Coordinates of C-alpha atoms and ligand atoms in Angstrom, one line a residue:
Chain A
X1 CA 106.0 126.9 74.7
X2 CA 109.8 127.8 74.1
X3 CA 110.1 130.9 76.8
X4 CA 108.9 128.3 79.3
X5 CA 112.6 127.9 80.4
X6 CA 113.1 131.5 80.9
X7 CA 110.0 132.6 82.7
X8 CA 110.4 129.3 84.9
X9 CA 114.0 130.5 85.8
X10 CA 112.4 133.8 87.5
X11 CA 111.3 130.9 90.6
X12 CA 115.2 130.6 91.0
X13 CA 116.4 134.3 91.0
X14 CA 116.2 134.5 94.6
X15 CA 114.8 130.9 96.0
X16 CA 114.5 132.2 99.3
X17 CA 111.9 135.0 98.3
X18 CA 110.0 133.2 95.6
X19 CA 110.0 130.0 98.6
X20 CA 108.2 132.9 101.1
X21 CA 105.7 134.0 98.2
X22 CA 104.6 130.5 97.4
X23 CA 104.2 129.4 100.7
X24 CA 101.7 132.5 101.7
X25 CA 99.8 132.0 98.4
X26 CA 99.9 128.0 99.4
X27 CA 98.2 129.2 102.7
X28 CA 95.7 131.5 101.2
X29 CA 94.3 129.3 98.8
X30 CA 94.4 126.2 101.1
X31 CA 92.1 128.3 103.5
X32 CA 90.1 129.5 100.5
X33 CA 89.4 125.9 99.9
X34 CA 88.5 125.1 103.3
X35 CA 86.8 128.1 104.2
X36 CA 84.4 128.2 101.0
X37 CA 83.7 124.5 101.6
X38 CA 82.7 124.9 105.1
X39 CA 80.7 128.3 103.8
X40 CA 78.7 126.9 101.0
X41 CA 77.7 123.8 102.7
X42 CA 76.4 125.9 105.8
X43 CA 74.6 128.4 103.4
X44 CA 72.9 125.6 101.2
X45 CA 69.2 124.4 102.1
X46 CA 68.5 121.6 104.2
X47 CA 69.0 118.3 102.3
X48 CA 66.3 115.7 103.2
X49 CA 67.1 113.3 100.5
X50 CA 68.0 109.7 101.9
X51 CA 67.3 110.7 105.5
X52 CA 65.8 108.6 107.9
X53 CA 66.1 110.1 111.3
X54 CA 64.9 114.0 111.9
X55 CA 65.6 116.0 114.8
X56 CA 62.8 118.3 116.1
X57 CA 64.0 121.3 117.8
X58 CA 62.4 124.5 119.4
X59 CA 62.1 126.9 116.5
X60 CA 63.7 130.1 117.5
X61 CA 66.4 128.9 120.0
X62 CA 68.1 125.9 121.1
X63 CA 68.5 126.8 124.3
X64 CA 64.6 127.0 124.8
X65 CA 63.0 123.3 126.3
X66 CA 60.1 121.4 124.1
X67 CA 57.5 119.7 126.2
X68 CA 58.1 116.0 126.5
X69 CA 54.6 115.4 124.8
X70 CA 55.3 116.7 121.7
X71 CA 57.0 113.6 121.0
X72 CA 53.9 111.5 121.8
X73 CA 51.9 113.6 118.9
X74 CA 54.8 112.9 116.9
X75 CA 54.7 109.1 117.0
X76 CA 51.0 109.0 116.4
X77 CA 51.8 110.8 113.0
X78 CA 51.6 107.9 110.2
X79 CA 55.4 107.1 108.8
X80 CA 57.0 107.9 111.7
X81 CA 58.2 105.0 113.2
X82 CA 59.7 105.5 116.5
X83 CA 60.5 108.7 118.7
X84 CA 63.2 109.4 121.3
X85 CA 64.5 112.5 122.7
X86 CA 67.5 114.0 124.4
X87 CA 68.3 116.7 126.5
X88 CA 71.6 119.0 127.3
X89 CA 72.6 118.3 130.7
X90 CA 76.2 120.3 130.8
X91 CA 77.4 119.4 134.1
X92 CA 80.9 119.2 135.6
X93 CA 83.4 116.0 136.0
X94 CA 86.0 116.3 138.1
X95 CA 86.9 119.7 136.8
X96 CA 85.7 122.2 134.2
X97 CA 88.4 121.1 131.4
X98 CA 87.3 117.5 131.5
X99 CA 84.3 118.3 128.9
X100 CA 82.5 115.6 127.1
X101 CA 78.7 115.7 126.0
X102 CA 76.4 114.3 128.3
X103 CA 72.9 113.8 127.6
X104 CA 69.7 112.5 129.1
X105 CA 67.8 110.3 126.7
X106 CA 65.0 107.2 127.2
X107 CA 67.2 104.3 127.2
X108 CA 65.1 102.1 125.3
X109 CA 63.8 104.1 122.4
X110 CA 67.4 105.5 122.7
X111 CA 69.0 102.3 121.7
X112 CA 66.3 101.2 119.3
X113 CA 66.9 104.7 117.9
X114 CA 70.6 104.3 117.5
X115 CA 71.8 101.3 116.9
X116 CA 75.0 102.3 116.0
X117 CA 76.0 102.4 119.6
X118 CA 77.1 98.7 120.5
X119 CA 76.4 97.3 123.8
X120 CA 76.3 93.8 124.7
X121 CA 72.4 92.6 125.8
X122 CA 73.5 92.1 129.6
X123 CA 74.6 96.1 129.4
X124 CA 71.5 97.2 127.2
X125 CA 69.3 95.6 129.8
X126 CA 71.1 96.9 132.7
X127 CA 70.7 100.4 130.9
X128 CA 67.3 100.3 130.7
X129 CA 66.7 98.8 134.1
X130 CA 69.0 100.9 136.2
X131 CA 67.4 104.1 137.6
X132 CA 70.8 105.9 137.8
X133 CA 72.5 104.3 134.8
X134 CA 75.0 105.7 132.3
X135 CA 76.8 104.7 129.6
X136 CA 79.7 106.3 128.1
X137 CA 82.6 105.7 125.1
X138 CA 85.3 103.1 125.2
X139 CA 87.5 105.9 124.7
X140 CA 86.2 107.8 127.8
X141 CA 86.6 104.9 130.1
X142 CA 90.0 104.8 129.1
X143 CA 90.9 108.2 129.7
X144 CA 89.2 108.2 132.7
X145 CA 90.1 104.8 133.5
X146 CA 86.1 103.6 134.3
X147 CA 84.9 100.1 134.8
X148 CA 81.2 98.8 134.8
X149 CA 80.0 99.4 138.2
X150 CA 81.8 102.4 138.7
X151 CA 80.2 105.5 140.1
X152 CA 80.2 108.7 138.1
X153 CA 80.0 111.9 139.7
X154 CA 78.7 115.2 138.0
X155 CA 78.1 118.8 139.5
X156 CA 74.8 119.9 137.6
X157 CA 75.9 123.5 136.7
X158 CA 72.4 123.6 134.5
X159 CA 70.7 121.4 136.7
X160 CA 71.0 120.8 140.3
X161 CA 69.2 118.1 141.9
X162 CA 66.5 118.3 144.5
X163 CA 69.0 118.1 147.5
X164 CA 71.5 120.2 145.5
X165 CA 74.1 117.5 145.8
X166 CA 76.4 116.4 143.2
X167 CA 74.9 113.9 141.0
X168 CA 76.1 110.4 140.9
X169 CA 75.5 107.9 138.1
X170 CA 76.2 104.0 137.6
X171 CA 78.2 103.2 135.0
X172 CA 76.0 100.2 133.5
X173 CA 77.6 100.3 129.7
X174 CA 80.9 100.6 128.0
X175 CA 80.3 101.5 124.0
X176 CA 82.0 101.0 121.0
X177 CA 80.5 103.0 117.7
X178 CA 79.9 100.8 114.6
X179 CA 81.5 103.4 112.1
X180 CA 84.1 106.3 112.4
X181 CA 81.5 109.1 111.9
X182 CA 79.8 108.3 115.4
X183 CA 81.3 110.2 118.1
X184 CA 82.8 108.2 121.2
X185 CA 83.1 111.0 123.7
X186 CA 79.7 111.3 124.8
X187 CA 77.8 110.0 127.9
X188 CA 74.5 109.0 127.5
X189 CA 72.4 109.5 131.4
X190 CA 68.9 108.0 132.4
X191 CA 66.5 110.6 131.3
X192 CA 63.6 109.6 133.7
X193 CA 65.8 109.7 136.7
X194 CA 67.3 113.2 135.5
X195 CA 63.8 114.3 135.0
X196 CA 62.7 113.4 138.4
X197 CA 65.5 114.4 140.2
X198 CA 66.3 118.1 138.9
X199 CA 65.1 120.7 140.6
X200 CA 62.8 122.5 137.8
X201 CA 61.5 121.9 133.7
X202 CA 60.1 118.4 134.7
X203 CA 58.4 117.2 131.9
X204 CA 60.5 119.1 129.1
X205 CA 63.2 117.6 126.6
X206 CA 65.7 119.5 124.6
X207 CA 64.9 118.0 121.3
X208 CA 63.2 115.2 119.8
X209 CA 64.4 112.6 117.4
X210 CA 62.2 110.9 115.1
X211 CA 62.7 107.8 112.9
X212 CA 60.8 107.2 110.0
X213 CA 59.6 104.4 107.8
X214 CA 60.5 105.2 104.2
X215 CA 63.0 108.1 103.5
X216 CA 61.5 109.6 100.6
X217 CA 58.7 110.8 103.3
X218 CA 61.5 112.8 105.4
X219 CA 60.9 116.2 103.7
X220 CA 56.8 115.9 103.9
X221 CA 57.0 114.6 107.2
X222 CA 59.5 117.4 108.6
X223 CA 56.8 120.0 107.1
X224 CA 53.7 118.4 108.9
X225 CA 55.9 118.2 112.1
X226 CA 56.5 121.9 112.1
X227 CA 52.6 122.6 111.0
X228 CA 51.6 120.4 113.9
X229 CA 52.9 122.7 116.4
X230 CA 52.4 125.5 114.4
X231 CA 51.1 128.7 116.6
X232 CA 51.3 126.7 119.6
X233 CA 53.4 128.1 122.7
X234 CA 56.5 125.5 121.6
X235 CA 57.0 126.0 117.7
X236 CA 59.2 123.3 116.3
X237 CA 62.1 123.5 113.5
X238 CA 62.4 119.9 112.1
X239 CA 65.6 119.3 110.1
X240 CA 68.1 116.4 109.5
X241 CA 71.3 115.7 111.7
X242 CA 73.6 117.3 109.1
X243 CA 72.0 120.4 109.2
X244 CA 71.1 120.3 112.8
X245 CA 74.9 120.1 113.6
X246 CA 75.7 123.0 111.2
X247 CA 73.2 125.0 113.2
X248 CA 74.7 124.1 116.1
X249 CA 77.9 126.2 114.9
X250 CA 75.9 128.7 113.2
X251 CA 74.4 129.8 116.4
X252 CA 78.1 130.9 117.2
X253 CA 77.4 133.9 113.9
X254 CA 76.8 133.9 110.6
X255 CA 79.5 131.5 109.3
X256 CA 79.1 132.7 105.8
X257 CA 79.9 136.4 106.8
X258 CA 83.0 135.2 109.1
X259 CA 84.2 133.2 106.6
X260 CA 84.0 135.6 103.8
X261 CA 85.6 138.1 106.2
X262 CA 88.7 136.1 106.9
X263 CA 89.3 135.4 103.2
X264 CA 89.2 138.9 102.2
X265 CA 91.6 139.9 104.8
X266 CA 93.9 136.9 104.0
X267 CA 94.0 137.7 100.4
X268 CA 93.9 141.3 100.9
X269 CA 97.3 140.5 102.8
X270 CA 98.7 138.6 100.2
X271 CA 97.7 140.5 97.3
X272 CA 100.0 143.4 99.1
X273 CA 103.0 141.4 99.8
X274 CA 103.2 139.4 96.6
X275 CA 102.3 142.7 94.6
X276 CA 105.3 144.0 96.6
X277 CA 107.6 141.1 96.0
X278 CA 106.8 141.0 92.1
X279 CA 107.3 145.1 91.7
X280 CA 110.7 144.7 93.9
X281 CA 111.8 141.9 91.6
X282 CA 111.1 143.6 88.2
X283 CA 113.1 146.4 89.7
X284 CA 116.0 144.6 90.2
X285 CA 115.6 142.6 86.4
X286 CA 115.8 146.1 84.8
X287 CA 119.1 145.8 82.8
X288 CA 117.7 141.9 82.2
X289 CA 114.6 143.1 80.9
X290 CA 116.4 145.7 78.4
X291 CA 118.9 143.2 77.3
X292 CA 115.6 141.1 76.0
X293 CA 114.6 143.9 74.0
X294 CA 117.8 144.9 73.0
X295 CA 118.1 141.2 71.7
X296 CA 114.8 141.9 69.6
X297 CA 112.0 140.5 72.2
X298 CA 109.1 143.0 71.6
X299 CA 107.6 144.9 73.9
X300 CA 104.4 142.6 74.1
X301 CA 106.9 139.9 74.2
X302 CA 108.1 141.4 77.7
X303 CA 104.9 142.1 79.3
X304 CA 103.6 138.7 78.5
X305 CA 106.8 137.1 80.0
X306 CA 106.1 139.2 83.1
X307 CA 102.8 138.4 83.3
X308 CA 103.8 134.9 83.1
X309 CA 105.9 134.6 85.6
X310 CA 103.3 136.3 88.1
X311 CA 100.7 133.4 86.8
X312 CA 103.4 130.4 87.2
X313 CA 104.3 131.8 90.7
X314 CA 100.5 132.0 91.7
X315 CA 99.7 128.8 90.2
X316 CA 102.8 126.6 91.6
X317 CA 101.2 128.1 94.9
X318 CA 97.8 127.7 94.5
X319 CA 97.1 124.5 93.2
X320 CA 99.0 122.6 95.7
X321 CA 96.7 124.8 98.4
X322 CA 93.4 123.7 96.8
X323 CA 94.4 120.3 96.5
X324 CA 95.5 120.0 99.8
X325 CA 92.2 121.3 101.2
X326 CA 90.2 118.8 98.7
X327 CA 92.3 116.1 100.5
X328 CA 91.8 117.3 104.3
X329 CA 88.1 118.0 103.6
X330 CA 87.8 114.0 102.7
X331 CA 89.3 113.0 105.7
X332 CA 87.7 115.9 108.1
X333 CA 84.3 114.6 106.7
X334 CA 84.6 111.3 107.7
X335 CA 85.4 112.3 111.5
X336 CA 84.8 115.9 111.9
X337 CA 80.7 116.4 112.9
X338 CA 80.7 120.0 111.1
X339 CA 82.2 119.1 108.1
X340 CA 79.7 116.0 107.9
X341 CA 79.1 116.1 104.2
X342 CA 81.5 119.1 103.2
X343 CA 83.3 118.7 100.2
X344 CA 85.6 120.6 97.7
X345 CA 83.2 120.8 95.0
X346 CA 84.2 121.3 91.6
X347 CA 82.8 124.8 91.4
X348 CA 84.6 126.0 94.3
X349 CA 88.1 124.9 92.6
X350 CA 87.1 126.4 89.1
X351 CA 86.4 129.8 91.7
X352 CA 89.7 129.1 93.1
X353 CA 91.5 128.7 89.8
X354 CA 89.7 131.3 88.7
X355 CA 90.9 133.6 91.7
X356 CA 94.2 132.7 90.9
X357 CA 94.2 134.2 87.7
X358 CA 93.0 137.2 88.9
X359 CA 95.5 137.3 91.5
X360 CA 98.4 136.8 88.8
X361 CA 96.4 139.7 86.9
X362 CA 96.3 142.3 90.0
X363 CA 100.2 141.4 91.0
X364 CA 101.5 140.8 87.6
X365 CA 100.3 143.4 85.3
X366 CA 101.7 146.6 87.1
X367 CA 105.3 145.2 86.4
X368 CA 104.4 143.9 83.2
X369 CA 103.1 147.5 82.0
X370 CA 106.4 148.8 83.5
X371 CA 108.5 146.1 81.7
X372 CA 106.7 146.7 78.5
X373 CA 107.4 150.8 78.6
X374 CA 110.9 149.9 79.5
X375 CA 113.2 152.5 77.3
X376 CA 116.1 150.4 76.4
X377 CA 118.4 153.3 76.0
X378 CA 117.5 154.3 79.3
X379 CA 117.4 151.6 81.1
X380 CA 121.3 150.3 80.0
X381 CA 122.1 154.1 80.2
X382 CA 121.5 153.9 84.3
X383 CA 123.1 150.9 84.6
X384 CA 126.3 152.0 83.4
Chain B
X1 CA 135.5 149.7 46.8
X2 CA 134.0 147.3 49.0
X3 CA 130.2 147.7 49.7
X4 CA 128.5 150.2 52.0
X5 CA 127.1 148.6 54.9
X6 CA 126.1 152.1 57.0
X7 CA 125.0 155.1 55.0
X8 CA 124.5 157.9 57.6
X9 CA 123.7 161.2 56.0
X10 CA 123.0 164.0 58.4
X11 CA 121.5 162.9 61.3
X12 CA 121.0 165.0 64.6
X13 CA 120.0 163.3 68.0
X14 CA 118.2 165.5 70.7
X15 CA 117.4 164.3 74.1
X16 CA 115.2 166.1 76.2
X17 CA 115.0 167.5 79.6
X18 CA 111.4 168.6 80.5
X19 CA 111.1 170.9 77.5
X20 CA 114.5 171.6 76.8
X21 CA 116.1 170.2 73.7
X22 CA 119.6 169.2 74.5
X23 CA 121.7 168.5 71.1
X24 CA 124.0 165.6 71.7
X25 CA 124.8 164.7 67.7
X26 CA 124.4 167.5 65.0
X27 CA 125.2 167.1 61.2
X28 CA 127.0 163.3 61.5
X29 CA 127.4 161.8 58.0
X30 CA 129.1 158.5 57.7
X31 CA 129.7 155.6 55.6
X32 CA 131.2 152.5 56.9
X33 CA 131.8 149.4 54.6
X34 CA 130.8 145.8 54.8
X35 CA 133.7 144.0 56.5
X36 CA 135.1 146.9 58.1
X37 CA 135.8 147.2 61.8
X38 CA 135.8 150.4 63.0
X39 CA 136.5 152.1 66.4
X40 CA 134.7 155.2 67.9
X41 CA 136.7 157.2 70.2
X42 CA 136.3 160.5 72.2
X43 CA 135.7 161.8 75.6
X44 CA 133.1 161.0 78.0
X45 CA 129.9 162.5 77.0
X46 CA 130.7 163.3 73.7
X47 CA 127.8 160.8 71.8
X48 CA 129.9 157.8 71.6
X49 CA 127.2 155.4 73.1
X50 CA 124.3 157.6 71.5
X51 CA 125.9 156.9 68.1
X52 CA 126.3 153.3 68.7
X53 CA 122.8 152.9 69.8
X54 CA 121.4 154.7 66.6
X55 CA 123.5 152.3 64.2
X56 CA 122.3 149.5 66.2
X57 CA 118.9 150.2 65.9
X58 CA 118.2 150.9 69.6
X59 CA 117.2 154.6 69.3
X60 CA 115.9 156.7 66.3
X61 CA 117.3 160.3 65.3
X62 CA 115.8 163.3 65.9
X63 CA 116.4 163.8 61.9
X64 CA 118.6 162.5 59.3
X65 CA 118.5 159.0 57.8
X66 CA 120.5 155.7 58.4
X67 CA 120.2 152.9 56.3
X68 CA 121.6 149.7 56.6
X69 CA 122.3 147.3 53.9
X70 CA 119.7 149.5 52.3
X71 CA 116.8 149.6 54.9
X72 CA 116.1 152.5 56.2
X73 CA 116.0 151.8 60.0
X74 CA 114.9 155.3 60.9
X75 CA 111.9 154.8 59.3
X76 CA 110.8 151.3 60.8
X77 CA 108.3 151.5 64.3
X78 CA 109.5 150.2 67.0
X79 CA 108.0 146.9 67.0
X80 CA 109.6 146.5 63.1
X81 CA 113.1 147.9 64.3
X82 CA 112.9 145.3 67.6
X83 CA 112.4 142.2 64.9
X84 CA 115.1 143.5 62.8
X85 CA 117.8 144.4 65.2
X86 CA 116.9 140.6 66.0
X87 CA 117.8 139.3 62.4
X88 CA 120.8 142.3 61.9
X89 CA 122.9 143.6 65.1
X90 CA 124.6 142.0 67.6
X91 CA 125.4 143.9 70.7
X92 CA 128.0 143.5 72.9
X93 CA 128.4 145.9 76.1
X94 CA 130.9 146.7 78.9
X95 CA 128.8 144.7 82.0
X96 CA 128.0 142.0 79.7
X97 CA 123.9 141.9 81.0
X98 CA 124.0 138.4 81.1
X99 CA 120.5 136.7 82.9
X100 CA 122.2 135.5 86.0
X101 CA 119.6 132.8 86.6
X102 CA 120.2 131.4 82.8
X103 CA 123.7 128.9 82.3
X104 CA 125.8 130.1 79.5
X105 CA 124.3 128.0 77.1
X106 CA 120.6 129.5 77.8
X107 CA 122.2 133.2 77.9
X108 CA 123.4 132.6 74.1
X109 CA 120.3 130.7 73.1
X110 CA 118.3 133.4 74.0
X111 CA 118.1 135.6 70.6
X112 CA 117.1 132.0 69.0
X113 CA 114.0 132.2 70.6
X114 CA 113.0 134.5 68.4
X115 CA 113.3 132.7 65.6
X116 CA 111.3 129.5 64.2
X117 CA 114.3 127.0 64.9
X118 CA 113.8 123.7 67.2
X119 CA 115.2 123.2 70.6
X120 CA 117.7 121.0 69.1
X121 CA 118.6 122.9 66.3
X122 CA 118.7 126.1 68.9
X123 CA 121.0 124.1 71.3
X124 CA 123.4 123.2 68.5
X125 CA 123.8 126.9 67.3
X126 CA 124.0 127.9 70.7
X127 CA 127.1 125.4 71.4
X128 CA 128.5 126.3 68.2
X129 CA 128.3 130.2 69.2
X130 CA 130.3 129.2 72.8
X131 CA 133.0 126.7 70.6
X132 CA 133.8 129.9 68.5
X133 CA 134.5 132.2 71.7
X134 CA 136.3 128.7 72.9
X135 CA 134.0 127.9 75.8
X136 CA 132.5 125.0 74.9
X137 CA 133.4 123.5 78.3
X138 CA 131.6 126.1 80.3
X139 CA 128.0 125.4 78.2
X140 CA 126.4 124.7 81.9
X141 CA 128.0 127.5 84.3
X142 CA 126.1 130.3 85.0
X143 CA 127.4 133.6 85.0
X144 CA 128.5 133.9 88.8
X145 CA 130.7 130.9 87.9
X146 CA 132.6 132.9 85.0
X147 CA 135.4 135.6 84.8
X148 CA 134.7 138.7 83.6
X149 CA 136.6 137.7 80.5
X150 CA 134.5 134.6 80.2
X151 CA 131.4 136.3 80.6
X152 CA 132.1 138.8 78.1
X153 CA 132.9 135.8 75.5
X154 CA 129.5 134.2 76.3
X155 CA 127.9 137.9 75.5
X156 CA 129.8 137.7 72.5
X157 CA 128.6 134.2 71.6
X158 CA 125.0 135.6 72.5
X159 CA 125.8 138.1 70.1
X160 CA 126.8 135.9 67.1
X161 CA 124.3 132.8 67.6
X162 CA 121.8 134.5 65.2
X163 CA 124.7 135.4 62.5
X164 CA 124.0 139.0 62.2
X165 CA 126.3 140.7 59.8
X166 CA 126.8 143.6 62.1
X167 CA 128.2 143.7 65.6
X168 CA 128.0 146.8 67.6
X169 CA 130.4 146.8 70.8
X170 CA 130.0 149.7 73.8
X171 CA 133.3 149.7 75.8
X172 CA 133.3 146.0 75.4
X173 CA 136.9 145.9 77.3
X174 CA 136.2 148.5 79.7
X175 CA 135.9 146.6 82.6
X176 CA 138.6 144.2 81.9
X177 CA 142.4 143.8 82.6
X178 CA 144.8 144.6 79.7
X179 CA 145.8 140.4 79.1
X180 CA 141.9 139.7 79.0
X181 CA 141.0 142.8 77.0
X182 CA 143.5 141.6 74.3
X183 CA 142.0 138.3 74.1
X184 CA 138.6 139.8 73.7
X185 CA 139.9 142.2 71.3
X186 CA 141.7 139.3 69.0
X187 CA 138.3 137.5 69.4
X188 CA 136.2 140.5 67.7
X189 CA 139.3 140.4 64.9
X190 CA 138.9 137.0 64.3
X191 CA 135.2 137.6 64.1
X192 CA 135.9 140.5 61.9
X193 CA 138.4 138.8 59.6
X194 CA 137.5 135.0 59.5
X195 CA 133.4 135.4 60.1
X196 CA 133.4 138.4 57.7
X197 CA 131.2 140.3 60.7
X198 CA 131.3 144.4 60.3
X199 CA 132.2 145.9 63.7
X200 CA 131.4 149.4 65.4
X201 CA 133.2 149.6 68.7
X202 CA 133.2 152.5 71.0
X203 CA 136.3 152.6 73.4
X204 CA 138.5 154.8 75.2
X205 CA 141.3 152.8 75.2
X206 CA 143.8 153.5 72.0
X207 CA 145.2 150.2 72.6
X208 CA 141.9 148.6 71.9
X209 CA 141.4 151.1 68.8
X210 CA 144.8 149.4 67.5
X211 CA 143.1 145.9 66.7
X212 CA 140.5 147.9 64.4
X213 CA 140.9 149.0 60.7
X214 CA 140.1 152.4 61.4
X215 CA 139.5 154.5 63.8
X216 CA 136.8 157.9 64.3
X217 CA 137.1 160.5 66.7
X218 CA 133.8 162.3 68.4
X219 CA 134.0 165.3 70.3
X220 CA 131.1 167.5 70.9
X221 CA 128.9 165.9 68.8
X222 CA 131.0 166.1 65.7
X223 CA 133.0 163.4 63.9
X224 CA 136.8 163.5 62.6
X225 CA 138.7 160.7 61.4
X226 CA 141.9 158.9 60.9
X227 CA 143.2 156.2 59.3
X228 CA 144.9 152.9 60.6
X229 CA 146.9 149.9 59.5
Ligands
LIG401 N1 118.8 159.0 77.5 C1 119.3 160.3 78.0 N2 118.2 161.5 78.2 C2 119.2 162.3 78.1 N3 120.4 162.7 78.1 C3 121.1 161.8 77.7 C4 120.8 160.3 77.6 N4 121.5 159.6 77.0 C5 122.7 160.4 77.0 N5 122.4 161.8 77.1 C6 123.0 162.7 77.3 O1 124.1 162.7 75.9 C7 125.3 163.2 75.9 C8 125.7 162.1 75.3 O2 125.9 160.9 75.9 P1 126.4 159.2 75.5 O3 126.1 159.1 74.0 O4 126.1 158.7 76.7 O5 128.2 159.6 76.0 P2 129.4 158.9 75.7 O6 129.2 157.8 75.3 O7 130.4 159.3 74.7 O8 130.0 159.1 77.3 C9 125.4 163.3 77.5 O9 125.9 164.5 77.7 C10 124.4 162.6 78.3 O10 124.2 163.2 79.5
LIG402 MG1 129.4 155.8 76.4

């Protein structure tokens, strides 16, 4: 298009102003790409396909306990290969800022359930046999300079022990992980010792994990588990690990609503800023636009030129923003559990591009109309 | 007797302030021959720019008729008038009115964007027009890198690039020193004599008017003429 040079040159008129405008649009669309993707992933139903581990959590609140006996009942369901469970210890190590998750688990079924935690056979045996045994990930061991045989003292803030003293665990294993998506900053504790020595709630667990023989049955078995405990005093909600992680984040609030709120605020600000910038830019250029008309550019071509400038600015800012969002999500979906499986879908890219066009129209139309209506004689007269 | 290019018959032009009509020009009739170089003089506010804008098709008269090369431009719609200007008139203003972000060459090329010429052809013609005004070596300079006289030459190159028969110039030397003004006036004379452009030039400056073939005086909206060399 032969007007492209003319339109493109608008970006160079005030380089700093263009840069700031582009940067704010870039940030807005980066946020759009990230937040919209997360929000969509969070609002999707639970996807059971290909999943062979189910999380059985209390139906109403993730802080309610479940009876340990549920695990036995679940194990009896046909198609369930293995059952384990975990609880939330909380606790304080050194001081409250040194936080990493600590989970009491039954060592034997835990190790069978999660082959992705890599330990030597000797360490595995020690974890199973040591009543006060605990294992931690290698990065944690390095951070706190812990070696096998060390004692790890934890203050039981949620779970005081029967002597009201500091809990003490023996480090019997330092695990590596089989792949990047497994979190390494965790500590696992022998559940049996924890359960006996805590002051109350014996025989309860945080949630139960079931491994099933055939992933194709996961949805059906999940439904069967929840039916089994329906109308009992401890109803369950069975879901996938991914959905459970997201549910954890959802406790914070309605993610979709928060995201939409943030995005609306961002876009409202950007619209005001960009709209103001465009209006100002046009005011400065009235003599130039008058000369284009003098030369013989029609009112409609002047309108289109100004609109295309707005579109150019918005696209040059927004497309790289969306691209960076896609890149970051690809990276995070491997390494950050909340982003597991979150991706920038084609639909969101299309939404983003649509939004860019809408934004160009909103910020570009008022100055474009003004340019179109500009009267040559008045405009040249004002200048002289 | 040469052919008449511009035929103005009994035109009037009023401006409106609110509901009040302010007459600026009345009962003006005028003929300008093809190949003429006419200077239009008169005190400030006498309506020189208004008359020039009517001749250049930037505005339409309240009454009366204007034909240029046989075409009744007072009858044209805004869109048609714009297209007509792009083919038939070149404009030169006191303040050059170049686009600051474009190079001299791209400024000169602007009117050609309205034609069907391809990029190569447009570049060739823009450079040729710059050569006519003596600025072929400044093609890649931006307006801020040029002197006032050079900017006005670029504006003149832009006015002639699509080869219109008529140039209208509103105080083209009003912002220039004497020596530079004379160079610009000589350039206009050259365009008139060698390239056959018909020129209508508004000026305050009697020395500038000396470069023209005729001079007309406009006072309080009516014309009186005088013949010069
Ligand atoms: N667009 C306009 N609206 C209202 N009045 C105008 C407009 N343009 C010019 N005038 C008035 O018309 C008169 C003639 O103006 P103009 O043609 O610019 O004079 P000159 O060029 O001879 O100085 C002036 O009184 C001026 O105020
Ligand atoms: Mg004037």
